[in-house]
Structures are given as C-alpha cells and as structure tokens.
Short mmCIF file of N, CA and C in Angstrom, two decimals:
data_model
loop_
_atom_site.label_atom_id
_atom_site.label_comp_id
_atom_site.label_asym_id
_atom_site.label_seq_id
_atom_site.Cartn_x
_atom_site.Cartn_y
_atom_site.Cartn_z
N MET A 1 70.36 77.86 64.06
CA MET A 1 70.19 78.35 65.29
C MET A 1 69.35 78.32 66.46
N THR A 2 69.48 78.18 67.62
CA THR A 2 68.45 78.24 68.57
C THR A 2 68.15 79.23 68.95
N ALA A 3 67.23 79.86 68.71
CA ALA A 3 66.78 81.15 69.49
C ALA A 3 66.32 81.30 71.02
N MET A 4 66.97 82.44 71.50
CA MET A 4 67.24 82.37 73.22
C MET A 4 66.02 83.87 73.48
N THR A 5 65.03 83.26 74.19
CA THR A 5 63.78 83.94 75.12
C THR A 5 63.86 84.40 76.11
N PRO A 6 64.49 86.16 75.68
CA PRO A 6 63.66 86.45 77.16
C PRO A 6 62.85 86.10 78.33
N ILE A 7 63.61 86.01 79.68
CA ILE A 7 63.01 84.87 80.53
C ILE A 7 62.88 86.06 81.82
N SER A 8 61.29 86.28 83.09
CA SER A 8 61.72 87.40 84.01
C SER A 8 62.38 86.21 85.30
N PRO A 9 62.99 86.95 86.27
CA PRO A 9 63.56 86.26 86.77
C PRO A 9 62.82 84.81 88.30
N GLU A 10 61.68 85.15 87.83
CA GLU A 10 60.17 84.34 88.76
C GLU A 10 60.48 83.65 87.74
N ARG A 11 59.80 83.48 86.11
CA ARG A 11 59.98 82.45 85.83
C ARG A 11 61.41 81.53 85.67
N ALA A 12 62.39 82.31 85.50
CA ALA A 12 63.68 81.33 85.22
C ALA A 12 63.46 80.54 86.84
N ALA A 13 63.55 81.04 88.16
CA ALA A 13 63.34 80.42 89.05
C ALA A 13 62.57 78.90 89.68
N ILE A 14 61.08 79.47 88.54
CA ILE A 14 60.50 77.89 88.45
C ILE A 14 61.18 76.69 87.52
N LEU A 15 61.30 77.51 86.57
CA LEU A 15 62.12 76.78 86.06
C LEU A 15 63.14 75.88 86.42
N MET A 16 64.23 76.42 87.02
CA MET A 16 65.46 75.70 87.78
C MET A 16 64.90 74.72 88.70
N ARG A 17 63.38 75.10 89.31
CA ARG A 17 63.29 74.05 90.38
C ARG A 17 62.62 72.82 89.65
N GLU A 18 62.38 72.90 88.03
CA GLU A 18 62.28 72.34 87.24
C GLU A 18 63.09 71.39 86.67
N GLY A 19 64.60 71.69 86.68
CA GLY A 19 65.45 70.79 86.55
C GLY A 19 66.49 71.54 85.09
N ALA A 20 65.61 73.06 85.14
CA ALA A 20 66.72 74.07 83.96
C ALA A 20 67.94 74.30 84.90
N VAL A 21 68.77 74.82 83.91
CA VAL A 21 70.86 74.87 83.91
C VAL A 21 70.43 76.18 83.72
N LEU A 22 70.91 77.34 85.47
CA LEU A 22 71.35 78.34 85.16
C LEU A 22 72.93 78.54 84.33
N VAL A 23 73.07 79.47 83.41
CA VAL A 23 75.07 79.15 83.19
C VAL A 23 75.09 81.07 82.99
N ASP A 24 76.53 81.25 84.04
CA ASP A 24 76.58 82.25 84.48
C ASP A 24 77.89 82.72 83.02
N ILE A 25 77.30 83.97 82.26
CA ILE A 25 78.65 84.23 81.08
C ILE A 25 79.50 85.38 82.08
N ARG A 26 78.98 85.51 83.29
CA ARG A 26 80.12 86.41 84.09
C ARG A 26 81.72 85.75 83.84
N GLU A 27 82.66 86.87 84.70
CA GLU A 27 83.85 86.23 84.03
C GLU A 27 84.10 85.67 85.52
N ARG A 28 85.20 84.70 86.07
CA ARG A 28 84.86 83.78 87.05
C ARG A 28 84.98 84.96 88.48
N ASP A 29 85.84 85.80 88.42
CA ASP A 29 86.27 86.41 89.69
C ASP A 29 84.29 87.57 90.12
N GLU A 30 83.25 88.03 89.28
CA GLU A 30 82.71 87.71 89.31
C GLU A 30 81.96 86.84 89.91
N HIS A 31 81.80 85.86 89.05
CA HIS A 31 81.08 84.44 89.79
C HIS A 31 81.57 84.39 91.56
N ALA A 32 82.82 84.08 91.66
CA ALA A 32 83.12 83.68 93.05
C ALA A 32 83.26 85.19 93.98
N ARG A 33 82.81 86.17 93.53
CA ARG A 33 82.16 87.37 94.76
C ARG A 33 80.89 86.80 94.59
N GLU A 34 79.84 86.92 93.62
CA GLU A 34 78.28 87.25 93.83
C GLU A 34 77.68 86.31 92.72
N ARG A 35 77.05 85.04 93.40
CA ARG A 35 76.32 84.31 92.11
C ARG A 35 75.07 83.72 93.08
N ILE A 36 74.08 83.52 91.75
CA ILE A 36 72.94 82.44 92.22
C ILE A 36 73.46 81.02 91.79
N ALA A 37 73.08 80.93 93.54
CA ALA A 37 73.07 79.45 93.68
C ALA A 37 73.10 78.63 92.16
N ASP A 38 73.71 77.72 92.52
CA ASP A 38 73.67 76.26 91.89
C ASP A 38 74.20 76.36 90.01
N ALA A 39 74.60 78.10 89.75
CA ALA A 39 74.40 78.49 88.47
C ALA A 39 75.93 77.41 88.01
N ARG A 40 76.00 77.41 87.04
CA ARG A 40 77.15 76.84 86.35
C ARG A 40 78.02 78.12 85.60
N LEU A 41 79.11 78.43 86.20
CA LEU A 41 80.23 79.16 84.82
C LEU A 41 80.33 79.04 83.93
N HIS A 42 80.53 79.85 82.84
CA HIS A 42 80.92 79.49 81.64
C HIS A 42 81.34 81.29 81.00
N ALA A 43 82.06 81.30 80.93
CA ALA A 43 82.32 83.09 80.94
C ALA A 43 82.19 83.24 79.14
N ALA A 44 81.66 84.32 79.07
CA ALA A 44 81.56 84.44 77.65
C ALA A 44 83.18 84.76 77.33
N SER A 45 83.83 84.97 77.74
CA SER A 45 85.41 85.31 77.11
C SER A 45 85.76 83.89 76.77
N ILE A 46 85.09 82.69 77.04
CA ILE A 46 85.25 81.29 76.29
C ILE A 46 84.62 81.13 75.15
N LEU A 47 83.57 81.28 74.90
CA LEU A 47 82.72 80.87 74.04
C LEU A 47 83.13 80.61 73.25
N ASP A 48 84.30 81.53 72.59
CA ASP A 48 84.65 80.40 70.87
C ASP A 48 85.24 79.17 71.13
N ARG A 49 86.07 78.99 72.36
CA ARG A 49 86.46 77.71 72.39
C ARG A 49 85.93 76.69 72.89
N ASP A 50 84.98 76.58 73.53
CA ASP A 50 83.97 75.81 74.38
C ASP A 50 82.10 76.09 74.81
N HIS A 51 81.98 75.69 73.94
CA HIS A 51 80.52 75.44 74.19
C HIS A 51 79.66 75.42 75.89
N PRO A 52 78.86 76.24 76.39
CA PRO A 52 78.26 75.84 77.25
C PRO A 52 77.28 74.88 77.48
N ALA A 53 76.48 73.89 76.47
CA ALA A 53 75.61 73.16 76.22
C ALA A 53 76.03 71.62 77.31
N ARG A 54 75.92 71.03 77.86
CA ARG A 54 76.34 69.95 78.06
C ARG A 54 75.27 68.38 77.71
N PRO A 55 75.83 67.09 77.77
CA PRO A 55 74.84 66.27 77.60
C PRO A 55 73.83 65.89 79.11
N GLY A 56 72.76 66.10 78.43
CA GLY A 56 71.43 65.77 79.71
C GLY A 56 71.06 67.53 79.82
N ASP A 57 71.29 68.19 79.65
CA ASP A 57 70.40 69.66 79.78
C ASP A 57 69.47 69.38 78.28
N GLU A 58 68.41 70.11 78.93
CA GLU A 58 67.49 70.11 78.36
C GLU A 58 66.69 71.59 77.91
N VAL A 59 66.79 72.48 79.36
CA VAL A 59 66.77 73.83 78.90
C VAL A 59 67.70 74.53 80.15
N LEU A 60 68.46 75.80 79.54
CA LEU A 60 69.70 76.37 79.84
C LEU A 60 68.84 77.93 79.69
N ILE A 61 69.40 78.63 80.58
CA ILE A 61 69.19 79.88 80.99
C ILE A 61 70.27 81.10 81.07
N PHE A 62 70.75 81.41 80.59
CA PHE A 62 71.63 82.22 80.63
C PHE A 62 71.66 83.53 81.23
N HIS A 63 72.90 83.81 81.79
CA HIS A 63 72.96 85.37 82.57
C HIS A 63 73.57 86.01 83.06
N CYS A 64 74.12 87.71 83.02
CA CYS A 64 75.07 88.11 83.42
C CYS A 64 74.81 88.92 84.25
N LYS A 65 75.24 90.40 84.75
CA LYS A 65 74.97 91.14 85.87
C LYS A 65 73.33 91.72 84.99
N SER A 66 73.50 92.63 84.02
CA SER A 66 72.51 93.09 83.84
C SER A 66 71.78 92.73 83.09
N GLY A 67 72.13 92.15 82.14
CA GLY A 67 71.90 91.58 80.93
C GLY A 67 71.86 91.68 79.50
N ASN A 68 73.31 92.83 79.88
CA ASN A 68 73.95 93.65 78.35
C ASN A 68 74.67 92.32 77.91
N ARG A 69 75.43 91.78 78.34
CA ARG A 69 76.54 91.11 78.47
C ARG A 69 76.07 89.86 77.63
N THR A 70 74.44 89.58 78.36
CA THR A 70 73.94 88.53 77.96
C THR A 70 73.32 88.28 76.25
N THR A 71 72.61 89.35 76.24
CA THR A 71 72.16 90.33 74.64
C THR A 71 72.66 90.00 73.75
N GLN A 72 74.76 90.59 73.78
CA GLN A 72 75.39 90.70 72.79
C GLN A 72 75.80 89.53 72.37
N ASN A 73 76.04 89.32 73.63
CA ASN A 73 76.63 87.49 73.28
C ASN A 73 75.57 86.58 72.90
N ALA A 74 74.45 87.00 72.85
CA ALA A 74 73.67 85.49 71.92
C ALA A 74 73.36 84.91 71.20
N THR A 75 74.09 85.51 70.07
CA THR A 75 74.24 85.15 68.95
C THR A 75 75.42 83.93 68.59
N ARG A 76 76.62 84.27 69.67
CA ARG A 76 77.61 83.44 70.46
C ARG A 76 77.28 82.47 71.13
N ILE A 77 76.33 82.64 72.04
CA ILE A 77 75.48 81.39 72.95
C ILE A 77 75.15 80.54 72.15
N ALA A 78 74.00 81.12 71.13
CA ALA A 78 72.91 79.97 70.90
C ALA A 78 73.93 79.38 69.27
N ALA A 79 75.39 79.65 69.06
CA ALA A 79 76.15 79.14 68.20
C ALA A 79 76.41 77.53 68.78
N GLY A 80 76.66 77.35 70.03
CA GLY A 80 76.94 76.08 70.27
C GLY A 80 75.56 75.41 71.08
N ILE A 81 74.84 75.86 70.45
CA ILE A 81 73.89 74.77 71.43
C ILE A 81 72.68 74.23 70.70
N PRO A 82 72.41 72.74 70.73
CA PRO A 82 71.70 72.49 69.95
C PRO A 82 70.49 72.60 69.83
N ALA A 83 69.57 72.13 68.34
CA ALA A 83 67.87 73.13 68.14
C ALA A 83 67.04 72.23 69.08
N ASP A 84 67.66 71.22 69.79
CA ASP A 84 66.31 70.60 70.77
C ASP A 84 66.73 71.31 72.01
N ILE A 85 68.01 71.89 72.54
CA ILE A 85 67.91 72.36 73.71
C ILE A 85 67.21 74.19 74.12
N ASP A 86 65.58 74.03 75.23
CA ASP A 86 64.88 75.01 75.17
C ASP A 86 66.47 76.26 75.85
N THR A 87 66.25 77.10 75.25
CA THR A 87 67.13 78.86 75.68
C THR A 87 66.58 80.03 75.56
N TYR A 88 67.09 80.36 77.39
CA TYR A 88 66.72 81.60 77.57
C TYR A 88 67.16 82.44 77.90
N ILE A 89 67.26 84.10 78.36
CA ILE A 89 68.19 84.97 78.10
C ILE A 89 67.29 85.69 79.47
N LEU A 90 67.92 85.66 81.24
CA LEU A 90 67.50 85.82 82.27
C LEU A 90 67.47 87.42 81.57
N GLU A 91 66.05 88.21 81.64
CA GLU A 91 66.16 89.23 81.60
C GLU A 91 66.32 90.26 83.10
N GLY A 92 67.39 91.32 82.68
CA GLY A 92 68.09 92.15 84.07
C GLY A 92 69.30 91.11 84.38
N GLY A 93 69.73 89.71 84.03
CA GLY A 93 70.50 89.61 85.19
C GLY A 93 70.86 89.35 86.19
N ILE A 94 71.56 89.33 86.92
CA ILE A 94 71.43 88.90 88.20
C ILE A 94 71.23 89.74 89.84
N ASP A 95 71.09 91.18 88.69
CA ASP A 95 70.59 92.27 89.53
C ASP A 95 69.54 92.58 89.70
N ALA A 96 68.43 91.39 88.18
CA ALA A 96 67.30 91.81 88.56
C ALA A 96 66.74 90.53 89.51
N TRP A 97 67.38 89.43 89.12
CA TRP A 97 66.94 88.48 90.21
C TRP A 97 66.65 89.12 91.92
N LYS A 98 67.70 89.67 92.14
CA LYS A 98 68.04 90.11 93.71
C LYS A 98 67.12 91.15 93.36
N LYS A 99 66.70 91.75 92.66
CA LYS A 99 65.43 92.85 92.46
C LYS A 99 64.16 92.25 92.70
N ALA A 100 64.05 90.85 92.94
CA ALA A 100 62.89 90.20 92.43
C ALA A 100 62.86 89.99 93.55
N GLY A 101 63.67 89.61 94.75
CA GLY A 101 63.91 89.42 95.85
C GLY A 101 64.26 87.56 95.88
N LEU A 102 64.78 87.89 95.04
CA LEU A 102 65.54 86.27 94.79
C LEU A 102 67.23 85.96 95.56
N PRO A 103 67.49 84.81 96.02
CA PRO A 103 68.52 84.48 96.64
C PRO A 103 69.28 84.48 96.06
N VAL A 104 71.01 84.80 96.11
CA VAL A 104 71.93 85.00 95.63
C VAL A 104 73.46 84.26 96.96
N THR A 105 74.07 84.14 96.68
CA THR A 105 75.26 83.41 97.44
C THR A 105 76.17 84.78 96.66
N VAL A 106 76.51 85.40 98.19
CA VAL A 106 77.73 85.97 98.03
C VAL A 106 78.99 85.99 99.06
N ASP A 107 80.38 85.92 98.40
CA ASP A 107 81.50 86.02 99.31
C ASP A 107 82.03 86.87 99.73
N ARG A 108 81.72 87.84 100.12
CA ARG A 108 82.93 89.10 100.57
C ARG A 108 84.61 88.26 100.91
N SER A 109 84.63 87.64 101.24
CA SER A 109 86.51 86.94 101.05
C SER A 109 87.08 87.28 99.87
N ALA A 110 86.07 87.01 98.67
CA ALA A 110 86.70 86.88 97.25
C ALA A 110 86.90 88.57 97.11
N PRO A 111 88.05 88.22 96.66
CA PRO A 111 88.44 90.01 95.77
C PRO A 111 86.94 90.56 94.88
N ILE A 112 87.25 91.51 94.98
CA ILE A 112 86.39 92.17 93.79
C ILE A 112 86.80 92.37 92.58
N PRO A 113 85.72 92.12 91.76
CA PRO A 113 86.06 91.71 90.54
C PRO A 113 87.13 92.68 89.48
N ILE A 114 88.05 92.04 89.06
CA ILE A 114 88.94 92.45 88.37
C ILE A 114 88.60 94.36 87.60
N MET A 115 87.72 94.36 86.99
CA MET A 115 86.99 95.81 86.63
C MET A 115 87.57 97.32 87.06
N ARG A 116 86.81 96.60 88.34
CA ARG A 116 86.50 97.39 89.63
C ARG A 116 87.57 97.46 90.32
N GLN A 117 88.65 96.38 89.98
CA GLN A 117 89.90 97.09 90.77
C GLN A 117 90.60 97.88 89.56
N VAL A 118 90.57 97.62 88.38
CA VAL A 118 91.30 98.65 87.48
C VAL A 118 90.64 100.01 87.88
N GLN A 119 89.40 100.23 87.42
CA GLN A 119 88.62 101.41 87.23
C GLN A 119 89.13 102.33 89.23
N ILE A 120 89.49 101.66 90.26
CA ILE A 120 90.02 102.28 91.33
C ILE A 120 92.00 102.49 90.92
N VAL A 121 92.22 101.77 90.54
CA VAL A 121 93.53 101.67 90.36
C VAL A 121 93.80 103.15 89.66
N ALA A 122 93.24 102.66 88.69
CA ALA A 122 92.96 103.71 86.64
C ALA A 122 92.88 105.32 87.34
N GLY A 123 91.45 105.25 88.54
CA GLY A 123 90.98 106.80 88.93
C GLY A 123 92.03 107.50 89.99
N SER A 124 92.61 106.57 90.93
CA SER A 124 93.32 107.13 91.52
C SER A 124 95.05 107.51 90.90
N LEU A 125 95.44 106.84 89.38
CA LEU A 125 96.60 107.79 89.18
C LEU A 125 96.37 108.67 88.89
N VAL A 126 95.21 109.08 88.19
CA VAL A 126 94.40 110.00 87.35
C VAL A 126 94.85 111.25 88.31
N VAL A 127 93.80 111.16 89.58
CA VAL A 127 93.50 111.95 90.39
C VAL A 127 95.01 112.48 90.97
N ILE A 128 96.46 111.64 91.32
CA ILE A 128 97.34 112.02 91.78
C ILE A 128 97.89 112.75 90.81
N GLY A 129 98.32 111.90 89.67
CA GLY A 129 98.98 112.93 88.60
C GLY A 129 98.11 114.31 88.27
N ALA A 130 97.28 114.41 88.95
CA ALA A 130 96.78 115.56 88.54
C ALA A 130 97.17 116.60 89.73
N VAL A 131 96.59 116.27 90.95
CA VAL A 131 96.96 116.68 92.14
C VAL A 131 98.42 117.28 91.77
N LEU A 132 99.47 116.05 91.60
CA LEU A 132 101.24 116.70 91.76
C LEU A 132 101.65 117.09 90.53
N GLY A 133 100.51 117.47 89.49
CA GLY A 133 101.11 118.05 88.26
C GLY A 133 100.85 119.38 88.64
N ALA A 134 99.57 119.67 89.55
CA ALA A 134 99.44 121.16 90.00
C ALA A 134 99.83 121.59 91.37
N THR A 135 100.42 120.85 91.98
CA THR A 135 101.00 120.98 93.30
C THR A 135 103.01 120.91 92.78
N VAL A 136 103.13 119.91 92.74
CA VAL A 136 104.66 119.53 92.61
C VAL A 136 105.26 120.24 91.06
N ALA A 137 104.93 119.79 90.19
CA ALA A 137 105.59 119.94 88.82
C ALA A 137 104.15 119.36 87.87
N SER A 138 104.54 119.97 86.69
CA SER A 138 103.42 119.96 85.63
C SER A 138 103.25 118.39 84.86
N GLY A 139 105.19 117.85 84.71
CA GLY A 139 105.77 116.62 84.39
C GLY A 139 104.39 115.66 85.24
N PHE A 140 104.59 115.77 85.89
CA PHE A 140 103.03 114.29 86.58
C PHE A 140 101.99 113.81 85.98
N TYR A 141 101.52 115.25 85.37
CA TYR A 141 100.38 115.18 84.49
C TYR A 141 101.38 113.91 83.57
N LEU A 142 101.72 113.37 83.21
CA LEU A 142 101.69 112.53 82.40
C LEU A 142 101.19 111.28 82.78
N LEU A 143 101.78 111.31 84.35
CA LEU A 143 100.90 109.85 84.72
C LEU A 143 99.48 109.89 84.01
N SER A 144 98.45 111.07 84.41
CA SER A 144 97.16 111.10 83.95
C SER A 144 97.03 110.51 82.87
N ALA A 145 98.29 111.52 81.62
CA ALA A 145 97.77 110.94 80.19
C ALA A 145 97.97 109.75 79.75
N PHE A 146 99.39 108.66 80.94
CA PHE A 146 99.63 107.20 80.34
C PHE A 146 98.37 106.69 80.60
N VAL A 147 98.06 107.10 81.84
CA VAL A 147 96.73 105.93 81.88
C VAL A 147 95.11 106.39 81.01
N GLY A 148 95.21 106.95 81.20
CA GLY A 148 94.01 107.86 79.95
C GLY A 148 94.61 106.67 78.80
N ALA A 149 95.85 107.06 78.19
CA ALA A 149 95.90 106.38 77.31
C ALA A 149 95.94 104.79 77.40
N GLY A 150 95.98 103.97 78.02
CA GLY A 150 95.92 103.07 78.83
C GLY A 150 94.56 102.76 78.92
N LEU A 151 93.79 103.61 79.00
CA LEU A 151 92.55 102.99 78.87
C LEU A 151 92.05 103.13 77.53
N VAL A 152 92.25 103.88 76.46
CA VAL A 152 91.79 104.24 75.64
C VAL A 152 91.94 102.91 74.64
N PHE A 153 93.75 102.52 74.52
CA PHE A 153 93.82 101.31 74.52
C PHE A 153 93.14 99.78 74.51
N ALA A 154 92.95 100.40 75.42
CA ALA A 154 91.93 98.62 76.13
C ALA A 154 90.53 98.97 75.60
N GLY A 155 89.78 100.10 75.68
CA GLY A 155 88.79 99.82 75.07
C GLY A 155 89.29 99.78 73.53
N ALA A 156 89.89 99.91 72.85
CA ALA A 156 89.95 99.54 71.30
C ALA A 156 89.48 98.33 71.18
N THR A 157 91.53 98.03 71.87
CA THR A 157 91.27 96.35 71.62
C THR A 157 90.75 95.36 72.33
N GLY A 158 90.26 95.44 73.46
CA GLY A 158 90.02 94.08 74.32
C GLY A 158 91.13 93.93 75.35
N PHE A 159 92.26 94.42 74.99
CA PHE A 159 93.27 93.75 75.58
C PHE A 159 93.62 95.19 76.71
N CYS A 160 93.67 94.93 78.10
CA CYS A 160 94.15 95.24 79.67
C CYS A 160 94.92 95.09 79.98
N GLY A 161 96.61 95.73 79.83
CA GLY A 161 97.16 95.17 80.55
C GLY A 161 97.47 95.57 82.31
N MET A 162 97.06 96.30 83.07
CA MET A 162 96.05 96.52 84.08
C MET A 162 95.55 95.37 84.55
N ALA A 163 94.66 95.42 83.72
CA ALA A 163 93.94 94.24 84.24
C ALA A 163 94.66 92.79 84.77
N ARG A 164 95.53 92.50 83.62
CA ARG A 164 96.42 91.32 84.16
C ARG A 164 96.99 92.06 84.36
N ILE A 165 97.73 92.77 85.09
CA ILE A 165 98.69 92.68 86.11
C ILE A 165 98.14 92.48 87.56
N LEU A 166 97.15 92.97 87.88
CA LEU A 166 96.10 93.14 88.62
C LEU A 166 95.43 91.76 88.56
N ASP A 167 95.25 90.81 88.09
CA ASP A 167 95.11 89.41 88.13
C ASP A 167 95.91 87.99 88.65
N MET A 168 97.31 88.81 88.41
CA MET A 168 98.77 88.30 89.18
C MET A 168 98.62 88.69 90.46
N MET A 169 98.09 89.63 91.10
CA MET A 169 98.58 90.15 92.57
C MET A 169 98.17 89.14 93.51
N PRO A 170 99.14 89.34 94.40
CA PRO A 170 98.61 88.07 95.31
C PRO A 170 97.18 87.73 96.07
N TRP A 171 96.13 88.77 95.86
CA TRP A 171 95.34 89.12 97.05
C TRP A 171 94.30 88.33 95.63
N ASN A 172 94.40 88.44 94.28
CA ASN A 172 93.83 87.05 92.75
C ASN A 172 94.07 86.25 92.91
N ARG A 173 95.10 85.44 93.50
CA ARG A 173 95.86 84.49 92.94
C ARG A 173 94.73 83.23 94.01
N ARG A 174 94.14 83.35 94.67
CA ARG A 174 93.26 82.06 95.50
C ARG A 174 92.40 81.90 94.23
N SER A 175 91.75 80.83 94.58
CA SER A 175 90.95 80.21 93.52
C SER A 175 89.85 80.98 93.71
N THR A 176 89.18 81.35 92.88
CA THR A 176 87.96 81.90 92.59
C THR A 176 87.30 80.41 91.74
N SER A 177 87.12 79.98 91.79
CA SER A 177 86.69 79.05 90.39
C SER A 177 85.84 77.83 91.15
N PRO A 178 84.56 78.64 91.86
CA PRO A 178 84.13 77.58 92.70
C PRO A 178 83.30 76.31 91.19
N ALA A 179 83.01 75.60 92.30
CA ALA A 179 82.92 73.75 91.70
C ALA A 179 81.74 73.93 91.03
N SER A 180 81.40 74.02 89.53
CA SER A 180 79.87 74.72 88.48
C SER A 180 79.60 73.60 88.13
#
C-alpha cells in the first residue's frame, strides 16, 4: 500500500507547477461551488467503485475542505494507488490553501453544498416546530422530534433522506460536475 505524506499548501503548489495532480475528494456540489483550479474531482463516495489514479500520474496530492476527510479516507485512497506513484495529503485542505493566499475558483451561481442545505432546512423545521409547539399547539413539537430522529438516523446509517430530496430540487439539478 502506498504511504500518504502530509504536505503544506505551499509545497503542494510547487509540486503542481512541476506536474503533480491535485485530487479533490469532496462531493461534486462542494467542488462546483469552490475549488482549486485544475483539481481533479474524485469524490470519497466513489473510492470503493473507482480508483483515483490515472495513466500517466506520477504524483498525486489529495485534498478535502479541512484535511479531516482526506486523513480519514487515507487507507481507502492508498488502496487504489500503484506503489510507484508518490502520494500526499494537503494539510488543512482547501481551507489551508486559501489561508496561505493561494488562489481558488469560486462559482457563486452554483448551489450551496447539499449538507449545508440540509442544515438550513433541518434547523428551520426544528425552530418552526418549537415555536408553533409553544404558541399554537403542542402537537407541533412532533415536527422537531421527527427532524431530530431523521438526523440521528442519518448519522447512524449514512443515509440522509432529506439530502436525497434536496438533491432532486430544481436548483440542484443543473450540471455541477465541471470538467475534471
């Protein structure tokens, strides 16, 4: 198995100028909204079906938003990489890249990431249920309980029905898969 070495954003930028490939393991909606130019999208959700290495790759640098997702998936990533390819993890992810003053591409017309949409909708429904429960009828507290139960289920199983529904909404249906 290939070892994955942590690397600073500055060193990653140098290696990219020398031909290294940056691989973004965030989901397509996150990548569409904000990305490091020329980063190849290879979402963590497909690592078990498809390996990120491509013919001609010599150096791969993997990143996510903060570095946590990449570190957590390092074993899965490395399992698909031939031993002759040098692999790195971008320390701090795209957040550290931006903090280092390195450029990112932002598309504000792209929908916000699905999980942020879930947080907005779930939080709103909990507040609405609590306010209506306190002011109209106590039965509205069930709305908050239902949303809370859905969040617990999503956390326990990895399946979020609300995310699936939001993903089908018209504002999320536009192509969010830039050429990678």
